[in-house]
Coordinates of C-alpha atoms and ligand atoms in Angstrom, one line a residue:
M1 CA 113.2 100.8 96.4
P2 CA 112.1 99.8 92.9
I3 CA 111.7 102.9 90.8
E4 CA 108.8 102.9 88.3
N5 CA 110.1 102.8 84.8
A6 CA 108.8 104.6 81.7
A7 CA 107.4 101.4 80.2
T8 CA 105.4 100.7 83.3
A9 CA 104.1 104.3 83.4
E10 CA 103.0 104.0 79.7
L11 CA 101.3 100.7 80.5
I12 CA 99.3 102.2 83.4
K13 CA 98.2 105.1 81.1
A14 CA 97.3 102.8 78.2
L15 CA 95.3 100.2 80.1
P16 CA 91.5 100.5 80.1
K17 CA 90.4 100.1 83.7
A18 CA 87.2 99.9 85.8
E19 CA 86.9 101.7 89.1
L20 CA 84.8 99.8 91.6
H21 CA 85.4 101.6 94.9
L22 CA 85.0 105.3 94.7
H23 CA 83.0 107.5 97.1
I24 CA 81.7 110.5 95.0
E25 CA 81.7 112.7 98.2
G26 CA 85.4 111.7 98.6
S27 CA 86.2 113.2 95.2
L28 CA 85.3 116.8 96.4
E29 CA 88.5 118.7 95.7
P30 CA 89.4 121.6 98.1
E31 CA 88.9 124.2 95.3
L32 CA 85.3 123.1 94.7
M33 CA 84.8 122.8 98.5
M34 CA 85.9 126.4 99.1
A35 CA 83.9 127.7 96.0
L36 CA 80.7 126.0 97.2
A37 CA 81.3 127.2 100.8
A38 CA 81.4 130.7 99.5
K39 CA 78.4 130.2 97.2
H40 CA 76.2 128.9 100.1
Q41 CA 77.8 130.9 102.9
V42 CA 78.9 127.8 104.7
T43 CA 81.6 128.5 107.4
L44 CA 84.4 126.0 107.2
P45 CA 87.3 126.0 109.7
Y46 CA 89.8 126.8 106.8
A47 CA 90.8 130.2 105.4
T48 CA 92.6 128.9 102.3
I49 CA 92.8 125.9 100.0
D50 CA 96.2 125.2 101.4
D51 CA 94.6 125.1 104.9
V52 CA 92.2 122.5 103.6
R53 CA 95.0 120.4 102.2
R54 CA 97.0 120.7 105.4
A55 CA 94.1 119.3 107.4
Y56 CA 94.3 116.0 105.4
N57 CA 96.5 114.2 107.9
F58 CA 94.7 111.3 109.4
D59 CA 95.4 108.8 112.2
N60 CA 92.7 106.4 111.3
L61 CA 89.4 106.0 109.5
Q62 CA 87.4 108.1 112.0
S63 CA 89.7 111.1 111.8
F64 CA 89.2 111.1 108.0
L65 CA 85.4 110.6 108.2
D66 CA 85.1 113.7 110.4
L67 CA 86.6 115.8 107.7
Y68 CA 84.8 114.0 104.9
Y69 CA 81.3 114.8 106.4
L70 CA 82.4 118.3 107.1
G71 CA 83.5 118.7 103.5
A72 CA 80.2 117.3 102.2
S73 CA 78.3 119.9 104.1
V74 CA 78.9 122.4 101.2
L75 CA 77.0 120.3 98.7
R76 CA 73.5 121.9 98.6
D77 CA 71.8 122.1 95.3
E78 CA 71.4 120.1 92.1
D79 CA 74.2 122.0 90.4
D80 CA 76.7 121.2 93.2
F81 CA 76.1 117.5 92.8
Y82 CA 76.3 117.8 89.0
R83 CA 79.7 119.5 89.3
L84 CA 81.0 117.0 91.8
M85 CA 80.1 114.1 89.5
W86 CA 81.2 115.9 86.4
D87 CA 84.7 116.6 87.8
Y88 CA 85.2 112.9 88.8
L89 CA 84.0 111.7 85.4
C90 CA 86.5 114.0 83.7
K91 CA 89.2 112.3 85.8
C92 CA 87.9 109.0 84.5
K93 CA 88.4 110.1 81.0
E94 CA 92.0 111.3 81.8
D95 CA 92.9 108.0 83.6
K96 CA 91.2 105.7 81.0
V97 CA 88.7 104.5 83.6
V98 CA 86.2 103.4 81.0
H99 CA 83.8 102.1 83.5
A100 CA 83.1 103.4 87.0
E101 CA 80.8 102.0 89.8
I102 CA 80.4 105.0 92.0
M103 CA 79.2 105.0 95.6
F104 CA 77.1 107.8 97.1
D105 CA 76.0 108.3 100.7
P106 CA 72.3 109.5 100.7
Q107 CA 72.2 109.9 104.5
T108 CA 75.0 112.4 104.4
H109 CA 72.6 114.6 102.5
T110 CA 69.2 113.6 103.6
E111 CA 70.2 114.2 107.3
R112 CA 70.8 117.9 106.2
G113 CA 67.4 118.1 104.6
I114 CA 68.6 117.5 101.0
G115 CA 66.4 115.1 99.2
F116 CA 67.0 112.3 96.7
E117 CA 65.6 114.5 93.9
V118 CA 68.4 117.0 94.4
F119 CA 71.5 114.8 94.3
M120 CA 70.1 112.1 91.9
S121 CA 69.2 114.7 89.3
G122 CA 72.7 116.3 89.6
F123 CA 74.4 113.0 89.4
M124 CA 72.3 111.7 86.5
R125 CA 72.8 114.9 84.4
A126 CA 76.6 114.6 84.7
I127 CA 76.5 110.8 83.9
A128 CA 74.3 111.3 80.8
Q129 CA 76.6 114.1 79.5
A130 CA 79.8 112.0 80.0
E131 CA 78.1 109.0 78.3
K132 CA 77.1 111.2 75.4
E133 CA 80.4 113.0 75.1
W134 CA 82.9 110.2 75.3
G135 CA 80.9 107.0 76.0
Q136 CA 81.7 106.9 79.7
S137 CA 80.1 103.8 81.3
T138 CA 78.8 104.3 84.9
L139 CA 76.8 102.5 87.5
L140 CA 75.7 103.8 90.9
I141 CA 76.0 102.1 94.3
M142 CA 73.9 103.5 97.2
S143 CA 75.8 103.2 100.4
F144 CA 74.3 103.1 103.9
L145 CA 76.2 104.8 106.7
R146 CA 76.9 102.0 109.2
H147 CA 77.3 104.3 112.2
L148 CA 73.6 105.1 111.8
S149 CA 70.7 102.8 112.7
E150 CA 69.1 99.9 110.8
E151 CA 65.9 102.0 110.9
S152 CA 67.7 104.9 109.1
A153 CA 69.0 102.5 106.5
F154 CA 65.5 101.1 105.9
E155 CA 64.2 104.7 105.6
T156 CA 66.9 105.4 103.0
L157 CA 66.0 102.3 101.0
E158 CA 62.4 103.5 101.1
A159 CA 63.2 107.0 99.9
A160 CA 65.3 105.5 97.1
Q161 CA 62.3 103.5 95.7
P162 CA 61.5 106.0 92.9
Y163 CA 65.2 106.0 91.8
L164 CA 65.9 102.2 91.8
S165 CA 66.2 102.1 88.0
M166 CA 69.3 104.3 88.4
I167 CA 70.9 102.3 91.2
T168 CA 72.6 99.0 90.6
A169 CA 73.7 98.0 94.1
V170 CA 73.8 98.9 97.8
G171 CA 76.9 99.3 99.9
L172 CA 78.0 99.8 103.5
D173 CA 80.5 102.4 104.6
S174 CA 81.5 104.8 107.4
S175 CA 82.9 103.8 110.8
E176 CA 83.6 100.1 110.7
L177 CA 84.6 99.2 114.3
G178 CA 81.6 98.5 116.4
N179 CA 79.2 98.4 113.4
P180 CA 79.5 94.9 112.0
P181 CA 77.8 93.9 108.8
Q182 CA 75.2 91.8 110.5
K183 CA 73.6 95.0 111.9
F184 CA 72.3 95.5 108.3
A185 CA 71.4 91.9 107.4
R186 CA 67.7 92.7 107.1
V187 CA 68.2 95.8 105.1
F188 CA 70.4 94.0 102.7
A189 CA 67.9 91.1 102.4
K190 CA 65.2 93.7 101.5
A191 CA 67.6 95.3 99.0
K192 CA 68.2 91.9 97.4
S193 CA 64.5 91.3 97.2
L194 CA 64.2 94.6 95.2
G195 CA 66.8 93.3 92.7
L196 CA 69.8 95.3 94.0
L197 CA 73.3 93.8 94.1
R198 CA 75.4 94.1 97.2
V199 CA 78.8 95.2 98.3
A200 CA 80.2 96.1 101.8
H201 CA 83.3 97.7 103.4
A202 CA 84.8 95.0 105.6
G203 CA 88.2 94.3 106.9
E204 CA 89.6 97.8 106.4
E205 CA 90.1 98.4 110.1
G206 CA 87.6 95.8 111.3
P207 CA 88.6 92.1 112.0
V208 CA 88.1 89.1 109.8
E209 CA 84.8 88.3 111.5
Y210 CA 83.4 91.3 109.7
I211 CA 84.5 89.9 106.3
W212 CA 82.8 86.6 107.2
S213 CA 79.7 88.5 108.2
A214 CA 79.6 90.5 104.9
L215 CA 79.7 87.1 103.0
N216 CA 77.3 85.2 105.2
D217 CA 74.9 87.9 106.5
L218 CA 74.8 90.3 103.6
D219 CA 75.4 87.9 100.7
V220 CA 77.8 90.4 99.0
H221 CA 79.2 90.2 95.5
R222 CA 82.4 92.1 96.5
I223 CA 84.3 93.1 99.7
D224 CA 85.4 96.7 99.8
H225 CA 89.0 96.8 101.2
G226 CA 89.2 93.3 102.8
V227 CA 93.0 93.6 103.3
R228 CA 92.7 92.1 106.8
S229 CA 91.7 88.8 105.1
V230 CA 95.4 87.7 105.5
D231 CA 94.7 87.2 109.2
D232 CA 92.6 84.1 108.5
P233 CA 93.9 81.3 106.2
A234 CA 90.4 79.7 106.0
L235 CA 88.9 83.0 104.9
M236 CA 91.7 83.4 102.3
Q237 CA 90.8 80.0 100.9
T238 CA 87.1 80.8 100.8
L239 CA 87.7 84.1 99.0
A240 CA 90.1 82.5 96.5
Q241 CA 87.7 79.6 95.9
K242 CA 84.7 81.9 95.4
Q243 CA 86.8 84.4 93.4
M244 CA 85.2 87.0 95.7
P245 CA 86.5 90.4 94.5
L246 CA 88.4 92.7 96.9
T247 CA 88.4 96.3 96.0
V248 CA 91.7 97.4 97.5
C249 CA 92.6 101.1 97.8
P250 CA 96.4 101.4 98.3
L251 CA 96.7 105.2 98.8
S252 CA 93.7 105.2 101.2
N253 CA 95.3 102.4 103.2
I254 CA 98.5 104.4 103.7
K255 CA 96.7 107.7 104.5
L256 CA 94.5 106.0 107.1
C257 CA 97.4 104.1 108.6
V258 CA 96.1 100.6 107.7
F259 CA 99.7 100.0 106.6
S260 CA 102.6 102.1 107.8
H261 CA 104.1 102.5 104.3
M262 CA 103.3 101.4 100.7
R263 CA 106.3 99.0 101.0
E264 CA 104.3 97.2 103.7
H265 CA 101.1 96.9 101.6
N266 CA 99.9 93.3 101.2
I267 CA 98.3 93.6 97.8
L268 CA 100.9 91.4 96.1
S269 CA 100.5 88.7 98.6
L270 CA 96.7 88.8 98.2
L271 CA 97.2 88.5 94.5
D272 CA 99.8 85.7 94.8
S273 CA 97.2 83.8 97.0
G274 CA 94.9 83.7 94.0
L275 CA 92.4 86.4 95.2
L276 CA 90.5 88.5 92.7
V277 CA 92.1 91.8 93.8
T278 CA 91.4 95.2 92.2
V279 CA 92.9 98.7 92.6
N280 CA 90.7 101.7 93.4
A281 CA 91.0 105.3 94.7
D282 CA 88.3 105.3 97.5
D283 CA 88.3 109.1 98.3
P284 CA 90.9 110.5 95.8
S285 CA 90.7 114.1 96.9
Y286 CA 91.5 113.2 100.5
F287 CA 94.0 110.4 99.9
G288 CA 96.3 112.0 97.4
G289 CA 95.4 110.6 94.1
Y290 CA 93.0 109.2 91.5
L291 CA 93.1 105.7 90.1
N292 CA 96.3 105.9 88.0
D293 CA 98.1 107.5 91.0
N294 CA 97.3 104.4 92.9
Y295 CA 98.8 102.2 90.2
H296 CA 101.9 104.5 90.1
A297 CA 102.3 104.3 93.9
L298 CA 102.3 100.5 93.7
A299 CA 104.8 100.5 90.9
A300 CA 107.1 103.0 92.8
H301 CA 107.2 101.0 96.1
L302 CA 106.5 97.4 95.4
P303 CA 108.2 94.8 93.2
I304 CA 105.1 94.6 90.9
T305 CA 105.5 93.3 87.4
Q306 CA 103.8 94.5 84.2
E307 CA 101.9 91.2 84.1
Q308 CA 100.6 91.9 87.6
I309 CA 99.5 95.4 86.6
K310 CA 97.6 93.9 83.6
T311 CA 96.1 91.3 85.9
L312 CA 94.8 94.0 88.2
A313 CA 93.3 95.9 85.3
A314 CA 91.7 92.7 84.0
N315 CA 90.4 91.9 87.5
S316 CA 88.7 95.3 87.6
F317 CA 86.4 94.2 84.7
K318 CA 86.0 90.7 85.9
A319 CA 84.8 92.0 89.3
S320 CA 82.5 94.7 87.8
F321 CA 78.8 94.5 87.4
L322 CA 79.1 94.8 83.6
A323 CA 77.3 92.3 81.4
Q324 CA 79.4 89.4 80.2
D325 CA 79.7 90.6 76.6
K326 CA 81.0 94.0 77.8
K327 CA 83.5 92.4 80.2
A328 CA 84.8 90.2 77.3
L329 CA 85.4 93.3 75.1
W330 CA 87.4 95.1 77.7
L331 CA 89.3 92.0 78.8
A332 CA 90.4 91.5 75.1
Q333 CA 91.7 95.1 75.0
V334 CA 93.7 94.6 78.2
A335 CA 95.1 91.3 76.9
A336 CA 96.1 93.0 73.6
L337 CA 98.5 95.4 75.5
Ligands
HPA1 N1 85.9 103.5 104.7 C1 84.7 103.6 105.2 N2 83.8 104.6 104.9 C2 84.1 105.4 104.0 C3 85.3 105.4 103.4 C4 86.3 104.3 103.7 O1 87.4 104.2 103.2 N3 85.4 106.4 102.5 C5 84.2 107.0 102.6 N4 83.4 106.4 103.5
ZN2 ZN1 85.6 103.2 100.8

């Protein structure tokens, strides 16, 4: 097993990076979960923080999602959402994530009677503070829960109308199998007509047909995960030719048993095939690490070179929704290292 060397560790620390696949609800650390449960008298099936951590053993995506929605049930008031966002943005500062495109799941909250005004004002207060304090750059991606109906997604888009100036893109997450992208084709078309950009989870557990559907039916700008692309050479060729970004999440893929071990991860073959691959944390609190931990895990278990690490960091800016001039500034900084 290649051991990560000190120079690689230094490079990972020094590189400016963008994070493009991060669920804010998945950054809820056990400490905050327990504190908010006590604050709001929510009963969780855990007595201690260690009990929470011990529960983080997943067989597949659904076994994780069950805990993820349970955890999110402690988020109740504006201050809770502020704190959740603030804690993640502080991690960005630590990991040199200079730009973050952050997903949130409105339906996880609106279904519990918590309205857009509550979570949006909490998020925006933290975002404005981080921008003011250290120049943190942030965009928001509103994700629809694909296990819910098309009608529920339309209602969510409607409820989001007063907040559209704060939302850059829509996304699609939750239980993939049995909920193909085409289920949301009309919602995504409406989102496009409102000027929203589009991303979708596809090919995490689902088959390559779901990746084709995300491209053809949702007109996405990025595929979240997409690691199953390797099953279809024609799809690989299309993704490479379009330079369609994949937001790959290595630690997530191991925790959810998409690959049996980091040694088995296909990120380097995706990269070698000319795809625009990026590295991301997905749900860092549940999957054992933030963005730099994902880079370190690759360096510890795969024969990744420093040039490839720099390519992954550069790709994160290329695949972002930043304006061209901002991309160019960050790409120059990556190249200078
Ligand atoms: N996949 C699908 N839905 C999700 C995920 C994920 O990795 N994280 C949070 N919701
Ligand atoms: Zn995800």
